[in-house]
Amino acid sequence: MDFGRSRDIISGLPEFLISHILSFLTTKEAASTSVLARKWRYLFAFVPNLDFDDSVHLSLGKKNPVISGEDYLEMINERNNQLSTSFMAFVDHVLALQGNSPLHKFSLKFGDGVVDRFRVIRWILKVLERGVSDLELDMHLKWKSSLPSKIFLSETLVRLKLSVDRGPRIDVDDVHLPKLKTLHIESVKFEQHGIGLNKLLSGCHILEELILEYISWCLWEFVSVSSTTLKRLTFCGELMQDENPISVSFDTPNLVYLMFTDVIADEYSKVNFDSLVEAHINLQMSEDQMEEARFSNSEGNLVANATDFIVGICNVKILYLAAYTLEVLTYCCEAIPLFNNLTHLTIESNPEVAWDSLPGLLKNSPNLETLVFKV
Amino acid sequence: MSSSKKSSDGKSSEIEEAVASLTMPFNKILLTSSDGESFEIDEAVARKFQIIAHMIEDDCAGKAIPIDNVTGDILSKIIEYAKKHVVEPDEDEDEEAKKKLDSWDAKFVEKLDLETIFKIILAANYLNFEGLLGFASQTVADYIKDKTPEEVREIFNIENDFTPEEEEAIRKENAWTFNG
């Protein structure tokens, strides 16, 4: 190929290579190329990864001092509705252009504004039909019914991320996700919380990574994670509420990596981390428990009991402890177990939190090579 | 890496190959560009090009492989990149190494003009060198990102062959893209 100095080289590339370049942009950025020249009008639609993000709306700019607060809000609403309408039209347009071609990734994010629930369901069903392997739904909207159950029966999904805070429930009946390797759940509402999660996990036979975020203990009574294939787990209970989880259980014998943030549960019915290599632990007492521990506990009784959990992680090689977790070791642990395999320990330090348990922990880590204090 | 220019003539490349298989050190492969430049590289590096990896697997590689669609200057750059990326550092296990490599990649592409980058994209696609194809494509995508269509046309010398009415219609068709 002979390229002159000011020739338009990019338009001469094979279409699949142009689409490949566009796949490194968001769908919105790629779609702006539709107006470059005739050849480019539909090229952006050949990208097998789609992400539609309507969650960020530009402000209206400088507030006109003459408009009242109410009118301004109405203007914002009007504009948001217009944007939602054009957003839905855009998604329809791109999906129509793509027809039934194979689809790799589909990500849909929206927040405020009016979104037609039926259209959204149609989109989700369409992409499932096309064999999508990576599905991300980030929808925070008042939505009375549940997510389409077909999501949980996909033969092609490898990665699923659901963040549907104020949105639809997950009503899990049948779950069959034979290819799912990564599941990311952020503030979802199951029909029945702990049970719903169990049902979901039981249908994932090759799951390797599970991320559970913003588990609200007002709603969940118990959490139980059981999987022989799971290698990585990130678990974040909501900390700001003054509730302790009732029951937490982990039966994950092949887990290698754990990132854990939560308030101490009343009961740890099972803690099987036999293969755990690396753990990041931010286990805390509730506010009431902290007060009791620090100020009113004169008899030295355990304020809460995290022993089972701490014993469960004692085989790790690499450990990161949040400041509050040191406190847990002091006030909520019957005895600090032996951390025989521990070679690398990082402690987060906080002047408000006591280090009483640290000498005992170090004494029980006979093979420690590296100690890091994070300020 | 040794590079030598030879005349690109069918018969001499046969002889080249025969000589190469007798005199080449073990685990080295000789690649010859379309304009006759030769590059002796380790088999591990050559395997970054899937098309060559398959030839090696199927045992039809021989020791000298002609790369008909790629000129010497471009092949040289591709080999330079391949050598640096023979082993890809794991982001989790070796953050330092990954940062260093990213920094090298940035410097590598900084010196290249768009025309060269496109030639690299075509060649990387031909050789089936996924890593470099992705990296070069990302680089071009970065030129498009956050730019108005007018700016993009300017950078790539794209002629706008729409009538104003057509352009207006497309902007309407994709309204959310342009107004959101």
Short mmCIF file of N, CA and C in Angstrom, two decimals, chain A residues 34-201:
data_model
loop_
_atom_site.label_atom_id
_atom_site.label_comp_id
_atom_site.label_asym_id
_atom_site.label_seq_id
_atom_site.Cartn_x
_atom_site.Cartn_y
_atom_site.Cartn_z
N SER A 34 -19.74 8.36 13.31
CA SER A 34 -20.76 8.12 12.29
C SER A 34 -20.89 9.33 11.37
N VAL A 35 -20.45 10.47 11.84
CA VAL A 35 -20.67 11.69 11.08
C VAL A 35 -19.40 12.15 10.34
N LEU A 36 -18.33 11.35 10.41
CA LEU A 36 -17.06 11.74 9.80
C LEU A 36 -17.15 11.79 8.28
N ALA A 37 -17.64 10.71 7.69
CA ALA A 37 -17.76 10.60 6.24
C ALA A 37 -18.69 9.44 5.94
N ARG A 38 -19.11 9.34 4.68
CA ARG A 38 -20.08 8.30 4.30
C ARG A 38 -19.66 6.92 4.77
N LYS A 39 -18.40 6.60 4.49
CA LYS A 39 -17.92 5.27 4.83
C LYS A 39 -18.08 4.94 6.32
N TRP A 40 -18.06 5.98 7.14
CA TRP A 40 -18.05 5.79 8.59
C TRP A 40 -19.43 5.70 9.23
N ARG A 41 -20.47 5.94 8.42
CA ARG A 41 -21.79 6.10 9.04
C ARG A 41 -22.19 4.96 9.96
N TYR A 42 -21.94 3.72 9.54
CA TYR A 42 -22.42 2.59 10.36
C TYR A 42 -21.28 1.76 10.94
N LEU A 43 -20.03 2.15 10.69
CA LEU A 43 -18.89 1.34 11.13
C LEU A 43 -18.90 1.10 12.64
N PHE A 44 -19.31 2.12 13.38
CA PHE A 44 -19.26 1.99 14.85
C PHE A 44 -20.16 0.87 15.33
N ALA A 45 -21.17 0.54 14.51
CA ALA A 45 -22.11 -0.49 14.94
C ALA A 45 -21.56 -1.90 14.74
N PHE A 46 -20.42 -2.04 14.09
CA PHE A 46 -19.84 -3.36 13.90
C PHE A 46 -19.03 -3.83 15.10
N VAL A 47 -18.91 -2.97 16.10
CA VAL A 47 -18.12 -3.34 17.27
C VAL A 47 -18.93 -4.30 18.14
N PRO A 48 -18.40 -5.48 18.44
CA PRO A 48 -19.16 -6.47 19.20
C PRO A 48 -19.17 -6.22 20.71
N ASN A 49 -18.77 -5.02 21.12
CA ASN A 49 -18.87 -4.66 22.53
C ASN A 49 -19.70 -3.40 22.62
N LEU A 50 -20.73 -3.42 23.40
CA LEU A 50 -21.58 -2.24 23.52
C LEU A 50 -21.63 -1.78 24.97
N ASP A 51 -21.45 -0.47 25.18
CA ASP A 51 -21.70 0.05 26.51
C ASP A 51 -22.53 1.32 26.38
N PHE A 52 -23.66 1.31 27.00
CA PHE A 52 -24.56 2.43 26.97
C PHE A 52 -24.64 3.01 28.37
N ASP A 53 -24.11 4.21 28.53
CA ASP A 53 -24.04 4.79 29.86
C ASP A 53 -24.79 6.11 29.88
N ASP A 54 -25.97 6.08 30.45
CA ASP A 54 -26.76 7.30 30.51
C ASP A 54 -26.79 7.85 31.93
N SER A 55 -25.84 7.38 32.76
CA SER A 55 -25.95 7.74 34.17
C SER A 55 -25.37 9.10 34.49
N VAL A 56 -24.61 9.66 33.56
CA VAL A 56 -24.03 10.97 33.82
C VAL A 56 -24.66 11.99 32.90
N HIS A 57 -25.37 12.92 33.48
CA HIS A 57 -25.95 13.95 32.64
C HIS A 57 -25.22 15.25 32.88
N LEU A 58 -24.94 15.96 31.80
CA LEU A 58 -24.29 17.26 31.96
C LEU A 58 -25.25 18.20 32.64
N SER A 59 -24.72 19.12 33.37
CA SER A 59 -25.57 20.11 34.01
C SER A 59 -26.01 21.09 32.93
N LEU A 60 -26.91 21.94 33.28
CA LEU A 60 -27.40 22.88 32.28
C LEU A 60 -26.48 24.08 32.15
N GLY A 61 -25.33 23.98 32.82
CA GLY A 61 -24.43 25.13 32.74
C GLY A 61 -24.74 26.13 33.83
N LYS A 62 -24.31 27.32 33.63
CA LYS A 62 -24.50 28.33 34.68
C LYS A 62 -25.98 28.54 34.93
N LYS A 63 -26.31 28.55 36.17
CA LYS A 63 -27.71 28.72 36.51
C LYS A 63 -28.11 30.15 36.18
N ASN A 64 -29.19 30.28 35.45
CA ASN A 64 -29.70 31.60 35.12
C ASN A 64 -30.30 32.21 36.39
N PRO A 65 -29.77 33.31 36.86
CA PRO A 65 -30.23 33.86 38.14
C PRO A 65 -31.70 34.29 38.12
N VAL A 66 -32.25 34.39 36.93
CA VAL A 66 -33.62 34.86 36.87
C VAL A 66 -34.61 33.70 37.12
N ILE A 67 -34.15 32.47 36.87
CA ILE A 67 -35.06 31.32 37.03
C ILE A 67 -35.16 30.93 38.50
N SER A 68 -36.36 30.63 38.93
CA SER A 68 -36.56 30.20 40.31
C SER A 68 -36.06 28.76 40.48
N GLY A 69 -35.83 28.38 41.71
CA GLY A 69 -35.34 27.02 41.99
C GLY A 69 -36.26 25.97 41.42
N GLU A 70 -37.55 26.18 41.56
CA GLU A 70 -38.52 25.20 41.06
C GLU A 70 -38.46 25.08 39.55
N ASP A 71 -38.40 26.23 38.90
CA ASP A 71 -38.34 26.21 37.44
C ASP A 71 -37.07 25.54 36.96
N TYR A 72 -35.98 25.78 37.71
CA TYR A 72 -34.71 25.18 37.33
C TYR A 72 -34.80 23.66 37.40
N LEU A 73 -35.42 23.19 38.48
CA LEU A 73 -35.59 21.74 38.63
C LEU A 73 -36.43 21.18 37.49
N GLU A 74 -37.43 21.96 37.11
CA GLU A 74 -38.30 21.50 36.03
C GLU A 74 -37.51 21.43 34.73
N MET A 75 -36.63 22.41 34.53
CA MET A 75 -35.79 22.41 33.33
C MET A 75 -34.90 21.18 33.33
N ILE A 76 -34.32 20.89 34.50
CA ILE A 76 -33.44 19.72 34.59
C ILE A 76 -34.23 18.45 34.25
N ASN A 77 -35.40 18.36 34.85
CA ASN A 77 -36.24 17.18 34.59
C ASN A 77 -36.58 17.03 33.12
N GLU A 78 -36.97 18.18 32.55
CA GLU A 78 -37.33 18.21 31.12
C GLU A 78 -36.16 17.72 30.30
N ARG A 79 -34.99 18.25 30.62
CA ARG A 79 -33.79 17.88 29.86
C ARG A 79 -33.44 16.41 30.06
N ASN A 80 -33.56 15.95 31.32
CA ASN A 80 -33.28 14.54 31.60
C ASN A 80 -34.23 13.64 30.82
N ASN A 81 -35.49 14.05 30.76
CA ASN A 81 -36.46 13.24 30.02
C ASN A 81 -36.12 13.20 28.53
N GLN A 82 -35.72 14.36 28.00
CA GLN A 82 -35.33 14.42 26.59
C GLN A 82 -34.15 13.50 26.34
N LEU A 83 -33.17 13.59 27.26
CA LEU A 83 -31.98 12.77 27.10
C LEU A 83 -32.34 11.30 27.20
N SER A 84 -33.24 10.96 28.14
CA SER A 84 -33.64 9.56 28.26
C SER A 84 -34.29 9.08 26.98
N THR A 85 -35.13 9.93 26.40
CA THR A 85 -35.81 9.55 25.16
C THR A 85 -34.78 9.32 24.07
N SER A 86 -33.82 10.23 23.93
CA SER A 86 -32.84 10.06 22.86
C SER A 86 -31.90 8.91 23.19
N PHE A 87 -31.69 8.66 24.50
CA PHE A 87 -30.86 7.52 24.90
C PHE A 87 -31.52 6.22 24.45
N MET A 88 -32.80 6.09 24.76
CA MET A 88 -33.50 4.85 24.38
C MET A 88 -33.54 4.69 22.86
N ALA A 89 -33.75 5.82 22.16
CA ALA A 89 -33.79 5.76 20.70
C ALA A 89 -32.44 5.30 20.16
N PHE A 90 -31.37 5.77 20.80
CA PHE A 90 -30.03 5.41 20.36
C PHE A 90 -29.75 3.93 20.56
N VAL A 91 -30.12 3.43 21.72
CA VAL A 91 -29.90 2.00 21.98
C VAL A 91 -30.69 1.15 20.99
N ASP A 92 -31.95 1.54 20.75
CA ASP A 92 -32.77 0.83 19.76
C ASP A 92 -32.08 0.83 18.41
N HIS A 93 -31.59 2.01 18.02
CA HIS A 93 -30.96 2.19 16.71
C HIS A 93 -29.74 1.28 16.55
N VAL A 94 -28.86 1.28 17.54
CA VAL A 94 -27.64 0.48 17.44
C VAL A 94 -27.96 -1.01 17.45
N LEU A 95 -28.87 -1.42 18.31
CA LEU A 95 -29.22 -2.84 18.36
C LEU A 95 -29.85 -3.28 17.04
N ALA A 96 -30.64 -2.38 16.44
CA ALA A 96 -31.25 -2.72 15.15
C ALA A 96 -30.18 -2.90 14.09
N LEU A 97 -29.19 -1.99 14.09
CA LEU A 97 -28.10 -2.09 13.11
C LEU A 97 -27.34 -3.39 13.28
N GLN A 98 -27.19 -3.83 14.52
CA GLN A 98 -26.38 -5.02 14.76
C GLN A 98 -27.11 -6.31 14.45
N GLY A 99 -28.42 -6.25 14.36
CA GLY A 99 -29.18 -7.45 14.01
C GLY A 99 -28.89 -8.60 14.95
N ASN A 100 -28.56 -9.76 14.35
CA ASN A 100 -28.31 -10.94 15.18
C ASN A 100 -26.84 -11.32 15.23
N SER A 101 -25.97 -10.36 14.89
CA SER A 101 -24.54 -10.69 14.88
C SER A 101 -24.09 -11.03 16.30
N PRO A 102 -23.04 -11.84 16.43
CA PRO A 102 -22.57 -12.25 17.75
C PRO A 102 -22.17 -11.02 18.57
N LEU A 103 -22.45 -11.07 19.84
CA LEU A 103 -22.16 -9.95 20.71
C LEU A 103 -21.31 -10.44 21.86
N HIS A 104 -20.24 -9.71 22.14
CA HIS A 104 -19.35 -10.13 23.21
C HIS A 104 -19.76 -9.49 24.54
N LYS A 105 -19.76 -8.13 24.56
CA LYS A 105 -20.05 -7.46 25.83
C LYS A 105 -21.19 -6.46 25.69
N PHE A 106 -22.06 -6.43 26.69
CA PHE A 106 -23.14 -5.46 26.72
C PHE A 106 -23.24 -4.86 28.11
N SER A 107 -23.07 -3.54 28.16
CA SER A 107 -23.12 -2.87 29.46
C SER A 107 -24.16 -1.76 29.40
N LEU A 108 -25.07 -1.73 30.35
CA LEU A 108 -26.15 -0.75 30.34
C LEU A 108 -26.20 -0.05 31.68
N LYS A 109 -26.03 1.29 31.63
CA LYS A 109 -26.07 2.03 32.89
C LYS A 109 -27.03 3.19 32.76
N PHE A 110 -27.97 3.29 33.66
CA PHE A 110 -28.76 4.51 33.70
C PHE A 110 -29.28 4.74 35.11
N GLY A 111 -29.58 5.98 35.39
CA GLY A 111 -30.03 6.37 36.72
C GLY A 111 -31.31 7.16 36.63
N ASP A 112 -31.16 8.47 36.67
CA ASP A 112 -32.37 9.30 36.64
C ASP A 112 -33.00 9.34 35.26
N GLY A 113 -34.12 9.93 35.18
CA GLY A 113 -34.78 10.05 33.88
C GLY A 113 -35.80 8.95 33.70
N VAL A 114 -36.54 9.08 32.68
CA VAL A 114 -37.62 8.12 32.44
C VAL A 114 -37.12 7.03 31.51
N VAL A 115 -37.10 5.82 31.98
CA VAL A 115 -36.70 4.73 31.11
C VAL A 115 -37.86 3.75 31.01
N ASP A 116 -38.17 3.39 29.81
CA ASP A 116 -39.27 2.48 29.55
C ASP A 116 -38.84 1.06 29.91
N ARG A 117 -39.42 0.55 30.95
CA ARG A 117 -39.03 -0.75 31.49
C ARG A 117 -39.13 -1.86 30.44
N PHE A 118 -40.18 -1.79 29.62
CA PHE A 118 -40.39 -2.87 28.64
C PHE A 118 -39.31 -2.88 27.57
N ARG A 119 -38.87 -1.68 27.18
CA ARG A 119 -37.80 -1.62 26.20
C ARG A 119 -36.52 -2.21 26.78
N VAL A 120 -36.27 -1.86 28.03
CA VAL A 120 -35.04 -2.36 28.66
C VAL A 120 -35.06 -3.89 28.70
N ILE A 121 -36.20 -4.45 29.05
CA ILE A 121 -36.31 -5.92 29.10
C ILE A 121 -36.07 -6.50 27.71
N ARG A 122 -36.65 -5.82 26.69
CA ARG A 122 -36.44 -6.31 25.31
C ARG A 122 -34.96 -6.30 24.95
N TRP A 123 -34.25 -5.22 25.33
CA TRP A 123 -32.83 -5.16 25.03
C TRP A 123 -32.08 -6.31 25.68
N ILE A 124 -32.37 -6.52 26.97
CA ILE A 124 -31.66 -7.58 27.70
C ILE A 124 -31.93 -8.93 27.06
N LEU A 125 -33.19 -9.20 26.71
CA LEU A 125 -33.52 -10.49 26.10
C LEU A 125 -32.83 -10.63 24.75
N LYS A 126 -32.77 -9.52 24.00
CA LYS A 126 -32.15 -9.57 22.68
C LYS A 126 -30.67 -9.92 22.78
N VAL A 127 -29.98 -9.25 23.70
CA VAL A 127 -28.54 -9.53 23.76
C VAL A 127 -28.26 -10.93 24.30
N LEU A 128 -29.14 -11.42 25.17
CA LEU A 128 -28.99 -12.80 25.66
C LEU A 128 -29.15 -13.76 24.50
N GLU A 129 -30.14 -13.46 23.64
CA GLU A 129 -30.41 -14.28 22.46
C GLU A 129 -29.19 -14.32 21.54
N ARG A 130 -28.49 -13.17 21.46
CA ARG A 130 -27.35 -13.10 20.57
C ARG A 130 -26.10 -13.72 21.19
N GLY A 131 -26.24 -14.28 22.38
CA GLY A 131 -25.12 -15.01 22.97
C GLY A 131 -24.09 -14.14 23.67
N VAL A 132 -24.55 -13.07 24.31
CA VAL A 132 -23.61 -12.17 24.99
C VAL A 132 -22.83 -12.93 26.06
N SER A 133 -21.54 -12.62 26.20
CA SER A 133 -20.74 -13.34 27.19
C SER A 133 -20.39 -12.49 28.41
N ASP A 134 -20.55 -11.16 28.26
CA ASP A 134 -20.21 -10.27 29.36
C ASP A 134 -21.35 -9.27 29.52
N LEU A 135 -22.14 -9.40 30.57
CA LEU A 135 -23.32 -8.55 30.75
C LEU A 135 -23.20 -7.74 32.02
N GLU A 136 -23.42 -6.43 31.86
CA GLU A 136 -23.30 -5.54 33.01
C GLU A 136 -24.54 -4.66 33.06
N LEU A 137 -25.30 -4.76 34.14
CA LEU A 137 -26.50 -3.94 34.28
C LEU A 137 -26.38 -3.09 35.52
N ASP A 138 -26.40 -1.77 35.31
CA ASP A 138 -26.22 -0.83 36.40
C ASP A 138 -27.44 0.09 36.36
N MET A 139 -28.51 -0.31 37.02
CA MET A 139 -29.77 0.40 36.84
C MET A 139 -30.37 0.75 38.18
N HIS A 140 -30.47 2.05 38.44
CA HIS A 140 -31.00 2.48 39.73
C HIS A 140 -32.27 3.26 39.52
N LEU A 141 -33.34 2.55 39.54
CA LEU A 141 -34.58 3.13 39.10
C LEU A 141 -35.71 2.42 39.82
N LYS A 142 -36.77 3.14 40.11
CA LYS A 142 -37.92 2.48 40.72
C LYS A 142 -38.50 1.48 39.73
N TRP A 143 -38.52 0.24 40.11
CA TRP A 143 -38.91 -0.81 39.18
C TRP A 143 -39.54 -1.89 40.02
N LYS A 144 -40.84 -2.08 39.83
CA LYS A 144 -41.55 -2.94 40.77
C LYS A 144 -41.33 -4.43 40.55
N SER A 145 -41.11 -4.85 39.33
CA SER A 145 -41.02 -6.30 39.13
C SER A 145 -39.58 -6.77 39.15
N SER A 146 -39.35 -7.99 38.68
CA SER A 146 -37.99 -8.54 38.76
C SER A 146 -37.25 -8.48 37.44
N LEU A 147 -35.98 -8.77 37.51
CA LEU A 147 -35.15 -8.87 36.32
C LEU A 147 -35.58 -10.09 35.51
N PRO A 148 -35.43 -10.02 34.20
CA PRO A 148 -35.79 -11.19 33.38
C PRO A 148 -35.07 -12.44 33.85
N SER A 149 -35.81 -13.51 34.07
CA SER A 149 -35.18 -14.72 34.60
C SER A 149 -34.26 -15.38 33.59
N LYS A 150 -34.41 -15.02 32.29
CA LYS A 150 -33.56 -15.61 31.26
C LYS A 150 -32.08 -15.29 31.50
N ILE A 151 -31.82 -14.20 32.25
CA ILE A 151 -30.42 -13.85 32.56
C ILE A 151 -29.76 -15.01 33.27
N PHE A 152 -30.54 -15.68 34.13
CA PHE A 152 -29.96 -16.74 34.97
C PHE A 152 -30.00 -18.10 34.31
N LEU A 153 -30.36 -18.08 33.01
CA LEU A 153 -30.40 -19.35 32.28
C LEU A 153 -29.53 -19.25 31.03
N SER A 154 -28.57 -18.30 31.04
CA SER A 154 -27.77 -18.09 29.84
C SER A 154 -26.66 -19.12 29.70
N GLU A 155 -26.60 -19.71 28.51
CA GLU A 155 -25.56 -20.71 28.25
C GLU A 155 -24.25 -20.06 27.83
N THR A 156 -24.29 -18.72 27.63
CA THR A 156 -23.09 -18.07 27.09
C THR A 156 -22.41 -17.11 28.05
N LEU A 157 -23.11 -16.68 29.09
CA LEU A 157 -22.51 -15.68 29.99
C LEU A 157 -21.28 -16.20 30.70
N VAL A 158 -20.19 -15.41 30.59
CA VAL A 158 -18.96 -15.74 31.30
C VAL A 158 -18.78 -14.77 32.47
N ARG A 159 -19.30 -13.54 32.27
CA ARG A 159 -19.19 -12.54 33.33
C ARG A 159 -20.52 -11.81 33.47
N LEU A 160 -20.99 -11.67 34.71
CA LEU A 160 -22.25 -10.98 34.97
C LEU A 160 -22.07 -10.01 36.11
N LYS A 161 -22.42 -8.73 35.83
CA LYS A 161 -22.37 -7.74 36.90
C LYS A 161 -23.74 -7.10 37.05
N LEU A 162 -24.27 -7.14 38.26
CA LEU A 162 -25.58 -6.55 38.52
C LEU A 162 -25.49 -5.52 39.63
N SER A 163 -25.91 -4.31 39.31
CA SER A 163 -25.95 -3.26 40.32
C SER A 163 -27.29 -2.58 40.16
N VAL A 164 -28.27 -3.00 40.95
CA VAL A 164 -29.63 -2.56 40.68
C VAL A 164 -30.29 -2.07 41.96
N ASP A 165 -29.59 -1.18 42.64
CA ASP A 165 -30.00 -0.71 43.95
C ASP A 165 -31.48 -0.44 44.15
N ARG A 166 -31.96 0.63 43.54
CA ARG A 166 -33.38 0.91 43.77
C ARG A 166 -34.21 0.20 42.71
N GLY A 167 -33.57 -0.65 41.97
CA GLY A 167 -34.20 -1.21 40.78
C GLY A 167 -34.88 -2.54 40.99
N PRO A 168 -34.92 -3.33 39.95
CA PRO A 168 -35.68 -4.58 39.97
C PRO A 168 -35.10 -5.60 40.95
N ARG A 169 -35.95 -6.46 41.43
CA ARG A 169 -35.53 -7.52 42.32
C ARG A 169 -34.92 -8.64 41.51
N ILE A 170 -34.17 -9.49 42.18
CA ILE A 170 -33.75 -10.72 41.54
C ILE A 170 -34.57 -11.84 42.15
N ASP A 171 -35.35 -12.43 41.29
CA ASP A 171 -36.26 -13.48 41.74
C ASP A 171 -35.76 -14.75 41.11
N VAL A 172 -35.04 -15.52 41.88
CA VAL A 172 -34.33 -16.65 41.28
C VAL A 172 -35.08 -17.95 41.46
N ASP A 173 -35.50 -18.51 40.37
CA ASP A 173 -36.12 -19.83 40.45
C ASP A 173 -35.18 -20.89 39.95
N ASP A 174 -35.01 -20.87 38.61
CA ASP A 174 -34.05 -21.79 38.01
C ASP A 174 -32.79 -21.04 37.67
N VAL A 175 -31.66 -21.61 38.05
CA VAL A 175 -30.39 -20.99 37.67
C VAL A 175 -29.55 -22.02 36.95
N HIS A 176 -29.13 -21.65 35.74
CA HIS A 176 -28.24 -22.55 35.01
C HIS A 176 -27.28 -21.67 34.23
N LEU A 177 -26.13 -21.41 34.81
CA LEU A 177 -25.13 -20.53 34.18
C LEU A 177 -23.84 -21.32 34.02
N PRO A 178 -23.84 -22.24 33.05
CA PRO A 178 -22.75 -23.20 32.92
C PRO A 178 -21.39 -22.60 32.56
N LYS A 179 -21.38 -21.37 31.98
CA LYS A 179 -20.09 -20.81 31.57
C LYS A 179 -19.63 -19.67 32.49
N LEU A 180 -20.44 -19.34 33.49
CA LEU A 180 -20.14 -18.15 34.29
C LEU A 180 -18.91 -18.32 35.16
N LYS A 181 -17.94 -17.41 34.97
CA LYS A 181 -16.72 -17.48 35.76
C LYS A 181 -16.64 -16.33 36.76
N THR A 182 -17.27 -15.20 36.41
CA THR A 182 -17.20 -14.03 37.29
C THR A 182 -18.59 -13.50 37.57
N LEU A 183 -18.92 -13.36 38.84
CA LEU A 183 -20.22 -12.81 39.24
C LEU A 183 -19.99 -11.64 40.17
N HIS A 184 -20.56 -10.50 39.82
CA HIS A 184 -20.35 -9.28 40.61
C HIS A 184 -21.72 -8.74 40.98
N ILE A 185 -22.02 -8.73 42.26
CA ILE A 185 -23.33 -8.26 42.70
C ILE A 185 -23.16 -7.09 43.64
N GLU A 186 -23.77 -5.98 43.28
CA GLU A 186 -23.60 -4.77 44.07
C GLU A 186 -24.99 -4.29 44.46
N SER A 187 -25.24 -4.24 45.72
CA SER A 187 -26.52 -3.76 46.26
C SER A 187 -27.73 -4.22 45.46
N VAL A 188 -27.93 -5.52 45.40
CA VAL A 188 -29.14 -6.03 44.75
C VAL A 188 -30.12 -6.47 45.82
N LYS A 189 -31.35 -6.58 45.41
CA LYS A 189 -32.35 -7.12 46.32
C LYS A 189 -32.81 -8.46 45.76
N PHE A 190 -32.58 -9.49 46.51
CA PHE A 190 -33.12 -10.79 46.12
C PHE A 190 -34.53 -10.91 46.66
N GLU A 191 -35.27 -11.81 46.08
CA GLU A 191 -36.61 -12.07 46.57
C GLU A 191 -36.51 -12.49 48.03
N GLN A 192 -35.69 -13.46 48.29
CA GLN A 192 -35.40 -13.83 49.68
C GLN A 192 -33.89 -13.83 49.80
N HIS A 193 -33.37 -12.94 50.63
CA HIS A 193 -31.97 -12.62 50.48
C HIS A 193 -30.95 -13.74 50.55
N GLY A 194 -30.74 -14.31 51.67
CA GLY A 194 -29.69 -15.32 51.76
C GLY A 194 -30.00 -16.50 50.86
N ILE A 195 -31.26 -16.87 50.81
CA ILE A 195 -31.67 -18.03 50.02
C ILE A 195 -31.47 -17.75 48.55
N GLY A 196 -31.82 -16.53 48.14
CA GLY A 196 -31.67 -16.15 46.74
C GLY A 196 -30.23 -16.28 46.28
N LEU A 197 -29.30 -15.82 47.12
CA LEU A 197 -27.89 -15.91 46.76
C LEU A 197 -27.47 -17.37 46.64
N ASN A 198 -27.91 -18.19 47.59
CA ASN A 198 -27.58 -19.62 47.53
C ASN A 198 -28.05 -20.25 46.24
N LYS A 199 -29.28 -19.92 45.86
CA LYS A 199 -29.84 -20.49 44.63
C LYS A 199 -29.00 -20.06 43.44
N LEU A 200 -28.63 -18.78 43.46
CA LEU A 200 -27.84 -18.25 42.34
C LEU A 200 -26.51 -18.99 42.25
N LEU A 201 -25.83 -19.13 43.38
CA LEU A 201 -24.52 -19.78 43.38
C LEU A 201 -24.62 -21.26 43.01
#
